[in-house]
């Protein structure tokens, strides 16, 4: 079943994450980053790794986002994600094709899988990177991530072991433009496992009750401690609805129980990249702004004219959010009528 592929080019691999045949967009963001790395690593080739059952239909999209080849393990055992068969399948591919660099989305699945593979392959993994580059002298991956509570950035090299592995959270990297007529090669490999080899069974699936996915929202109206209580989020929700957006929150607002964690933006929450981010009653601490600095347009509303958020805002309103937000809602609704 497996095929021969020339092995001289340094390979930059991206894990193409999918669920029920639906690819996770972070895979395409990573392919864009892989292409930028390839530009600085002469002769290298960008390739995807896809596992699942009846998922070959995902490969053409990977080609459109820059993969020259996709290594595919398609097996009923891989119909839903389990760490062991996915990890063993990929470890087998790594042993055979020896990629230099391997990138994963820092999703729940990607974090679990990358950690298992790095341990199994005895190599280094830099988690939650915010920047990926090729070190100009050593020609190896320079993976940058926040450290010491977000106050410092560390660039980590993996000199001795391969592959050099990194995870990146969704929306940290820009989405590349697809090339509609790009094509590539699918290399099929066998899993060679039996169900009896796997200690974990899925008895039933309880769908997540997650109501909102703020990572890919175009408009986010976010509130912080300045709201003074959960009632403020009702107001923000009204503005978000009027703008066709969703509500975001700073960590203190989540810690206080005013909003669910899935709405939290920042270092320990989600990274977002909307077209419009309205920050109301948020001071602009680096642990918050690291999660929304990729926004196209930031409107900050704060009663303190010295609030750091104003330094990065495209438009600023100094004032009490409880006066400003109702006025904005009125204006937006007025524009629609
Ligand atoms: P504050 O800093 O208290 O700011 C409240 C703002 O509201 C003030 O600027 C005030 O002037 C303004 N305000 C008050 N009343 C009004 C009003 N009526 N109208 C208008 N403005 C008003 N934070 C995150 O957000 N996300 C994270 O993921 C995150 N991760 C962290 C990870 C670590 C390891 C650490 C150490 C911290 C983390 N933090 C995170 C916390 C972060 O450092 C800040 O404490 C937090 O972002 C501050 O939240 P805030 O802006 O809502 O509150």
Short mmCIF file of C-alpha atoms and ligand atoms in Angstrom, two decimals:
data_model
loop_
_atom_site.label_atom_id
_atom_site.label_comp_id
_atom_site.label_asym_id
_atom_site.label_seq_id
_atom_site.Cartn_x
_atom_site.Cartn_y
_atom_site.Cartn_z
CA UNK A 1 0.00 0.00 0.00
CA UNK A 2 2.81 2.43 0.79
CA UNK A 3 4.64 4.22 -1.99
CA UNK A 4 8.17 5.45 -2.56
CA UNK A 5 8.86 9.16 -2.21
CA UNK A 6 12.22 10.82 -2.76
CA UNK A 7 13.71 11.73 0.62
CA UNK A 8 16.45 14.25 -0.15
CA UNK A 9 14.44 17.47 0.45
CA UNK A 10 14.02 18.67 4.04
CA UNK A 11 10.35 18.12 4.82
CA UNK A 12 8.20 20.62 6.66
CA UNK A 13 5.10 18.79 7.84
CA UNK A 14 1.74 20.10 8.95
CA UNK A 15 -0.84 17.95 10.72
CA UNK A 16 -4.14 18.40 8.87
CA UNK A 17 -6.66 18.20 11.69
CA UNK A 18 -10.16 17.07 10.79
CA UNK A 19 -13.29 15.93 12.54
CA UNK A 20 -15.95 14.02 10.61
CA UNK A 21 -14.14 15.05 7.42
CA UNK A 22 -14.31 18.77 8.32
CA UNK A 23 -10.79 20.24 8.36
CA UNK A 24 -9.90 22.62 11.18
CA UNK A 25 -8.90 26.00 9.66
CA UNK A 26 -5.78 26.13 11.85
CA UNK A 27 -4.36 23.50 9.46
CA UNK A 28 -4.42 26.07 6.64
CA UNK A 29 -2.92 28.76 8.86
CA UNK A 30 -0.07 26.34 9.60
CA UNK A 31 0.42 25.52 5.93
CA UNK A 32 0.84 29.26 5.30
CA UNK A 33 3.49 29.42 8.04
CA UNK A 34 5.17 26.28 6.69
CA UNK A 35 5.47 27.94 3.29
CA UNK A 36 7.16 30.98 4.85
CA UNK A 37 9.59 28.64 6.63
CA UNK A 38 10.22 26.80 3.37
CA UNK A 39 11.15 30.08 1.67
CA UNK A 40 13.99 30.43 4.20
CA UNK A 41 15.02 26.79 4.08
CA UNK A 42 16.32 26.21 0.56
CA UNK A 43 15.17 23.01 -1.15
CA UNK A 44 12.59 22.19 1.50
CA UNK A 45 9.10 20.96 0.74
CA UNK A 46 5.79 21.57 2.55
CA UNK A 47 3.68 18.46 3.10
CA UNK A 48 0.52 17.56 5.02
CA UNK A 49 -0.28 14.58 7.23
CA UNK A 50 -3.89 13.46 7.30
CA UNK A 51 -5.43 10.68 9.37
CA UNK A 52 -9.01 9.49 9.62
CA UNK A 53 -11.55 7.29 7.86
CA UNK A 54 -12.90 8.23 4.42
CA UNK A 55 -11.08 11.57 4.62
CA UNK A 56 -9.19 11.63 1.30
CA UNK A 57 -11.57 14.43 0.25
CA UNK A 58 -9.72 16.79 2.60
CA UNK A 59 -6.40 16.44 0.73
CA UNK A 60 -7.29 18.69 -2.26
CA UNK A 61 -7.92 21.56 0.15
CA UNK A 62 -4.48 20.99 1.68
CA UNK A 63 -2.99 21.29 -1.83
CA UNK A 64 -4.83 24.59 -2.32
CA UNK A 65 -3.26 25.91 0.87
CA UNK A 66 0.24 24.93 -0.20
CA UNK A 67 0.92 21.25 0.60
CA UNK A 68 2.81 19.57 -2.23
CA UNK A 69 1.99 16.12 -0.87
CA UNK A 70 -0.35 14.66 1.69
CA UNK A 71 0.55 11.51 3.61
CA UNK A 72 -2.75 9.80 4.25
CA UNK A 73 -3.56 7.00 6.68
CA UNK A 74 -7.18 6.09 6.11
CA UNK A 75 -8.46 3.35 8.38
CA UNK A 76 -11.75 2.59 10.19
CA UNK A 77 -9.76 2.56 13.47
CA UNK A 78 -9.07 6.26 12.91
CA UNK A 79 -12.72 7.22 12.42
CA UNK A 80 -12.63 9.27 15.62
CA UNK A 81 -9.63 10.62 17.47
CA UNK A 82 -7.80 8.47 19.96
CA UNK A 83 -4.28 9.36 21.08
CA UNK A 84 -2.70 5.97 20.64
CA UNK A 85 -3.59 4.96 17.07
CA UNK A 86 -3.15 8.51 15.78
CA UNK A 87 0.16 8.88 17.60
CA UNK A 88 1.49 5.49 16.55
CA UNK A 89 0.41 6.03 12.94
CA UNK A 90 2.17 9.38 12.76
CA UNK A 91 5.27 8.11 14.57
CA UNK A 92 5.52 5.45 11.88
CA UNK A 93 5.38 8.11 9.17
CA UNK A 94 8.06 10.15 10.96
CA UNK A 95 10.37 7.14 11.21
CA UNK A 96 9.93 6.45 7.52
CA UNK A 97 10.05 9.95 6.03
CA UNK A 98 12.12 11.83 8.64
CA UNK A 99 10.60 15.30 8.51
CA UNK A 100 12.75 18.18 9.76
CA UNK A 101 9.88 20.24 11.15
CA UNK A 102 6.37 19.20 12.23
CA UNK A 103 3.63 21.74 13.08
CA UNK A 104 0.34 21.11 14.89
CA UNK A 105 -2.58 23.35 15.83
CA UNK A 106 -2.69 24.00 19.57
CA UNK A 107 -6.26 22.70 19.69
CA UNK A 108 -7.39 20.19 22.30
CA UNK A 109 -6.61 17.39 19.84
CA UNK A 110 -3.36 18.89 18.55
CA UNK A 111 -1.95 19.51 22.03
CA UNK A 112 -2.67 15.93 23.05
CA UNK A 113 -1.32 14.38 19.87
CA UNK A 114 1.83 16.50 19.53
CA UNK A 115 2.80 15.81 23.14
CA UNK A 116 2.42 12.07 22.70
CA UNK A 117 4.43 12.05 19.46
CA UNK A 118 7.24 14.22 20.86
CA UNK A 119 7.55 11.89 23.84
CA UNK A 120 7.46 8.79 21.66
CA UNK A 121 10.01 10.16 19.17
CA UNK A 122 12.17 11.62 21.99
CA UNK A 123 12.27 15.05 20.44
CA UNK A 124 11.51 18.62 21.51
CA UNK A 125 8.13 20.34 21.29
CA UNK A 126 7.56 24.07 21.71
CA UNK A 127 3.92 24.61 22.62
CA UNK A 128 1.70 27.63 21.93
CA UNK A 129 4.14 29.46 19.67
CA UNK A 130 3.34 32.98 18.56
CA UNK A 131 6.02 33.15 15.87
CA UNK A 132 7.87 30.62 13.73
CA UNK A 133 11.03 31.38 11.77
CA UNK A 134 14.16 29.74 10.43
CA UNK A 135 17.26 30.71 12.41
CA UNK A 136 19.39 32.36 9.70
CA UNK A 137 22.71 30.89 10.89
CA UNK A 138 21.78 27.39 11.98
CA UNK A 139 18.96 26.89 9.45
CA UNK A 140 16.74 25.29 12.07
CA UNK A 141 13.32 26.18 13.46
CA UNK A 142 13.26 29.17 15.81
CA UNK A 143 10.00 28.82 17.72
CA UNK A 144 8.98 31.83 19.80
CA UNK A 145 6.46 31.75 22.65
CA UNK A 146 5.58 33.85 25.71
CA UNK A 147 7.16 32.90 29.01
CA UNK A 148 7.21 34.16 32.61
CA UNK A 149 3.49 34.93 32.56
CA UNK A 150 3.67 36.62 29.17
CA UNK A 151 6.22 39.23 30.26
CA UNK A 152 9.06 37.79 28.17
CA UNK A 153 9.29 36.07 24.80
CA UNK A 154 11.53 33.01 24.51
CA UNK A 155 12.88 31.68 21.21
CA UNK A 156 13.48 27.96 21.47
CA UNK A 157 15.71 25.85 19.21
CA UNK A 158 15.78 22.08 18.99
CA UNK A 159 19.32 21.36 17.86
CA UNK A 160 19.82 17.68 18.53
CA UNK A 161 16.58 15.86 17.82
CA UNK A 162 14.16 15.55 14.95
CA UNK A 163 11.55 16.44 14.01
CA UNK A 164 11.54 19.94 15.47
CA UNK A 165 7.97 20.19 16.71
CA UNK A 166 5.75 23.16 17.50
CA UNK A 167 2.10 23.89 18.20
CA UNK A 168 0.40 27.17 17.33
CA UNK A 169 -3.02 28.27 18.53
CA UNK A 170 -5.78 28.92 16.00
CA UNK A 171 -5.85 32.52 14.74
CA UNK A 172 -2.32 33.38 15.88
CA UNK A 173 -1.14 33.05 12.27
CA UNK A 174 -2.79 34.73 9.28
CA UNK A 175 -4.96 32.66 6.95
CA UNK A 176 -3.25 32.29 3.55
CA UNK A 177 -5.17 32.73 0.32
CA UNK A 178 -5.97 29.38 -1.31
CA UNK A 179 -4.74 28.69 -4.84
CA UNK A 180 -7.88 27.17 -6.41
CA UNK A 181 -6.22 25.03 -9.11
CA UNK A 182 -3.24 23.80 -7.07
CA UNK A 183 -2.78 20.04 -7.08
CA UNK A 184 -0.54 17.59 -5.27
CA UNK A 185 0.19 13.98 -4.58
CA UNK A 186 -1.49 11.68 -2.04
CA UNK A 187 0.82 9.11 -0.46
CA UNK A 188 -1.22 6.38 1.19
CA UNK A 189 0.26 4.50 4.12
CA UNK A 190 -1.21 1.66 6.17
CA UNK A 191 -1.90 1.87 9.91
CA UNK A 192 -1.25 -1.84 10.52
CA UNK A 193 -3.12 -1.94 13.83
CA UNK A 194 -6.04 -3.94 15.11
CA UNK A 195 -8.82 -2.67 17.30
CA UNK A 196 -7.61 -5.16 19.94
CA UNK A 197 -4.25 -3.27 20.08
CA UNK A 198 -6.00 -0.17 21.43
CA UNK A 199 -6.91 0.02 25.12
CA UNK A 200 -9.47 2.82 24.63
CA UNK A 201 -13.02 2.31 23.31
CA UNK A 202 -15.56 4.95 22.52
CA UNK A 203 -18.85 3.90 24.09
CA UNK A 204 -20.84 6.96 23.08
CA UNK A 205 -20.36 10.57 22.02
CA UNK A 206 -21.74 13.37 24.17
CA UNK A 207 -21.63 16.50 21.97
CA UNK A 208 -20.03 19.56 23.51
CA UNK A 209 -22.43 22.19 24.74
CA UNK A 210 -20.11 24.94 23.55
CA UNK A 211 -22.38 27.70 22.31
CA UNK A 212 -19.88 30.07 20.79
CA UNK A 213 -16.67 29.90 18.80
CA UNK A 214 -15.11 33.31 19.19
CA UNK A 215 -11.86 32.39 17.41
CA UNK A 216 -13.27 32.82 13.93
CA UNK A 217 -15.78 35.63 14.64
CA UNK A 218 -15.51 38.81 12.53
CA UNK A 219 -16.89 41.09 15.23
CA UNK A 220 -16.22 40.77 18.96
CA UNK A 221 -17.58 43.04 21.68
CA UNK A 222 -15.46 42.31 24.75
CA UNK A 223 -15.86 43.39 28.34
CA UNK A 224 -13.57 43.43 31.33
CA UNK A 225 -13.51 44.19 35.03
CA UNK A 226 -14.72 47.70 34.22
CA UNK A 227 -18.19 46.25 33.62
CA UNK A 228 -18.51 45.89 37.38
CA UNK A 229 -20.72 42.81 37.21
CA UNK A 230 -22.41 40.24 34.97
CA UNK A 231 -25.22 42.65 34.01
CA UNK A 232 -22.73 44.54 31.77
CA UNK A 233 -22.46 41.53 29.47
CA UNK A 234 -26.18 41.75 28.71
CA UNK A 235 -25.53 45.20 27.29
CA UNK A 236 -22.47 44.03 25.35
CA UNK A 237 -24.53 41.11 24.00
CA UNK A 238 -27.08 43.57 22.66
CA UNK A 239 -24.37 45.51 20.81
CA UNK A 240 -22.80 42.28 19.55
CA UNK A 241 -26.19 41.11 18.23
CA UNK A 242 -26.76 44.44 16.50
CA UNK A 243 -23.33 44.12 14.81
CA UNK A 244 -23.72 40.40 14.00
CA UNK A 245 -20.87 39.55 16.37
CA UNK A 246 -20.15 37.66 19.58
CA UNK A 247 -19.16 38.59 23.12
CA UNK A 248 -15.60 38.30 24.44
CA UNK A 249 -14.25 38.77 27.96
CA UNK A 250 -11.07 39.47 29.87
CA UNK A 251 -9.84 36.95 32.40
CA UNK A 252 -10.99 38.82 35.54
CA UNK A 253 -14.53 38.90 34.11
CA UNK A 254 -14.35 35.12 33.55
CA UNK A 255 -12.71 34.45 36.92
CA UNK A 256 -15.49 36.43 38.60
CA UNK A 257 -18.03 34.14 36.92
CA UNK A 258 -19.59 36.94 34.84
CA UNK A 259 -18.87 35.10 31.56
CA UNK A 260 -18.01 31.52 30.53
CA UNK A 261 -14.40 30.61 29.88
CA UNK A 262 -15.07 29.93 26.19
CA UNK A 263 -15.43 33.73 25.78
CA UNK A 264 -12.05 34.56 27.33
CA UNK A 265 -9.53 36.33 25.10
CA UNK A 266 -5.83 36.30 25.86
CA UNK A 267 -2.85 34.27 26.82
CA UNK A 268 -4.83 31.74 28.83
CA UNK A 269 -7.97 32.14 26.72
CA UNK A 270 -8.55 32.27 22.97
CA UNK A 271 -6.62 34.08 20.27
CA UNK A 272 -8.88 36.04 17.96
CA UNK A 273 -8.39 37.95 14.72
CA UNK A 274 -11.68 39.74 14.03
CA UNK A 275 -12.27 42.63 11.67
CA UNK A 276 -13.64 44.68 14.61
CA UNK A 277 -12.83 44.30 18.33
CA UNK A 278 -14.62 46.55 20.78
CA UNK A 279 -12.86 46.53 24.18
CA UNK A 280 -15.09 47.98 26.90
CA UNK A 281 -13.77 48.37 30.45
CA UNK A 282 -10.59 46.49 29.57
CA UNK A 283 -7.29 48.10 30.60
CA UNK A 284 -5.08 46.48 27.93
CA UNK A 285 -2.75 44.21 29.91
CA UNK A 286 -0.32 42.32 27.68
CA UNK A 287 -1.85 38.98 28.68
CA UNK A 288 -5.10 40.22 27.16
CA UNK A 289 -3.79 42.05 24.12
CA UNK A 290 -1.62 39.11 23.02
CA UNK A 291 -4.91 37.38 22.23
CA UNK A 292 -6.38 40.13 20.06
CA UNK A 293 -3.47 42.07 18.55
CA UNK A 294 -4.20 40.58 15.09
CA UNK A 295 -7.50 42.51 14.95
CA UNK A 296 -8.05 44.77 11.91
CA UNK A 297 -9.77 47.58 13.83
CA UNK A 298 -9.87 48.09 17.61
CA UNK A 299 -12.33 50.43 19.30
CA UNK A 300 -11.47 51.00 22.97
CA UNK A 301 -13.93 52.40 25.51
CA UNK A 302 -12.45 53.24 28.88
CA UNK A 303 -13.06 55.88 31.53
CA UNK A 304 -9.32 56.24 32.19
CA UNK A 305 -7.61 58.28 29.43
CA UNK A 306 -4.25 56.68 30.40
CA UNK A 307 -5.47 53.10 29.96
CA UNK A 308 -2.83 51.17 27.92
CA UNK A 309 -5.50 49.80 25.57
CA UNK A 310 -5.69 53.24 23.95
CA UNK A 311 -2.10 52.87 22.72
CA UNK A 312 -3.11 50.07 20.37
CA UNK A 313 -6.65 51.21 19.55
CA UNK A 314 -7.59 52.50 16.11
CA UNK A 315 -10.40 54.52 17.67
CA UNK A 316 -10.79 55.57 21.32
CA UNK A 317 -13.71 56.72 23.40
CA UNK A 318 -12.86 58.04 26.85
CA UNK A 319 -16.00 57.67 28.92
CA UNK A 320 -18.28 55.52 30.99
CA UNK A 321 -19.15 52.39 29.02
CA UNK A 322 -22.65 52.46 30.51
CA UNK A 323 -23.23 55.73 28.67
CA UNK A 324 -21.23 54.90 25.51
CA UNK A 325 -22.53 51.39 24.74
CA UNK A 326 -26.28 52.24 24.80
CA UNK A 327 -25.52 55.15 22.45
CA UNK A 328 -23.59 52.82 20.10
CA UNK A 329 -26.48 50.33 20.13
CA UNK A 330 -28.86 53.13 19.21
CA UNK A 331 -26.59 54.31 16.39
CA UNK A 332 -26.05 50.81 14.95
CA UNK A 333 -29.74 49.96 15.07
CA UNK A 334 -30.51 53.35 13.53
CA UNK A 335 -28.13 52.65 10.64
CA UNK A 336 -29.97 49.40 9.93
CA UNK A 337 -33.45 50.94 9.80
P1 LIG B 1 -8.47 45.79 34.74
O1 LIG B 1 -7.02 45.77 34.40
O2 LIG B 1 -8.85 45.95 36.16
O3 LIG B 1 -9.09 47.00 33.89
C1 LIG B 1 -10.41 47.45 34.02
C2 LIG B 1 -10.54 48.71 33.17
O4 LIG B 1 -11.88 49.13 33.16
C3 LIG B 1 -9.70 49.88 33.70
O5 LIG B 1 -8.84 50.33 32.66
C4 LIG B 1 -10.73 50.93 34.07
O6 LIG B 1 -10.28 52.25 33.80
C5 LIG B 1 -11.88 50.56 33.17
N1 LIG B 1 -13.21 50.96 33.68
C6 LIG B 1 -13.70 50.86 34.94
N2 LIG B 1 -14.97 51.27 34.98
C7 LIG B 1 -15.30 51.68 33.71
C8 LIG B 1 -16.48 52.20 33.12
N3 LIG B 1 -17.62 52.37 33.82
N4 LIG B 1 -16.44 52.51 31.81
C9 LIG B 1 -15.31 52.33 31.06
N5 LIG B 1 -14.17 51.84 31.60
C10 LIG B 1 -14.18 51.49 32.89
N6 LIG B 1 -6.09 38.48 31.16
C11 LIG B 1 -6.90 38.31 30.12
O7 LIG B 1 -7.74 39.15 29.81
N7 LIG B 1 -6.80 37.15 29.37
C12 LIG B 1 -5.91 36.17 29.63
O8 LIG B 1 -5.92 35.16 28.94
C13 LIG B 1 -5.02 36.37 30.73
N8 LIG B 1 -4.09 35.44 31.01
C14 LIG B 1 -3.20 35.69 32.02
C15 LIG B 1 -2.18 34.78 32.24
C16 LIG B 1 -1.26 35.01 33.25
C17 LIG B 1 -0.16 34.02 33.47
C18 LIG B 1 -1.37 36.18 34.05
C19 LIG B 1 -0.36 36.45 35.12
C20 LIG B 1 -2.39 37.08 33.82
C21 LIG B 1 -3.34 36.85 32.82
N9 LIG B 1 -4.36 37.75 32.57
C22 LIG B 1 -5.16 37.55 31.50
C23 LIG B 1 -4.65 38.89 33.47
C24 LIG B 1 -4.05 40.19 32.99
O9 LIG B 1 -2.74 40.32 33.47
C25 LIG B 1 -4.89 41.38 33.49
O10 LIG B 1 -4.98 41.33 34.89
C26 LIG B 1 -6.30 41.41 32.91
O11 LIG B 1 -6.26 41.32 31.50
C27 LIG B 1 -7.01 42.70 33.29
O12 LIG B 1 -8.35 42.59 32.94
P2 LIG B 1 -9.25 43.87 32.75
O13 LIG B 1 -8.64 44.76 31.73
O14 LIG B 1 -10.64 43.40 32.55
O15 LIG B 1 -9.22 44.53 34.21
#
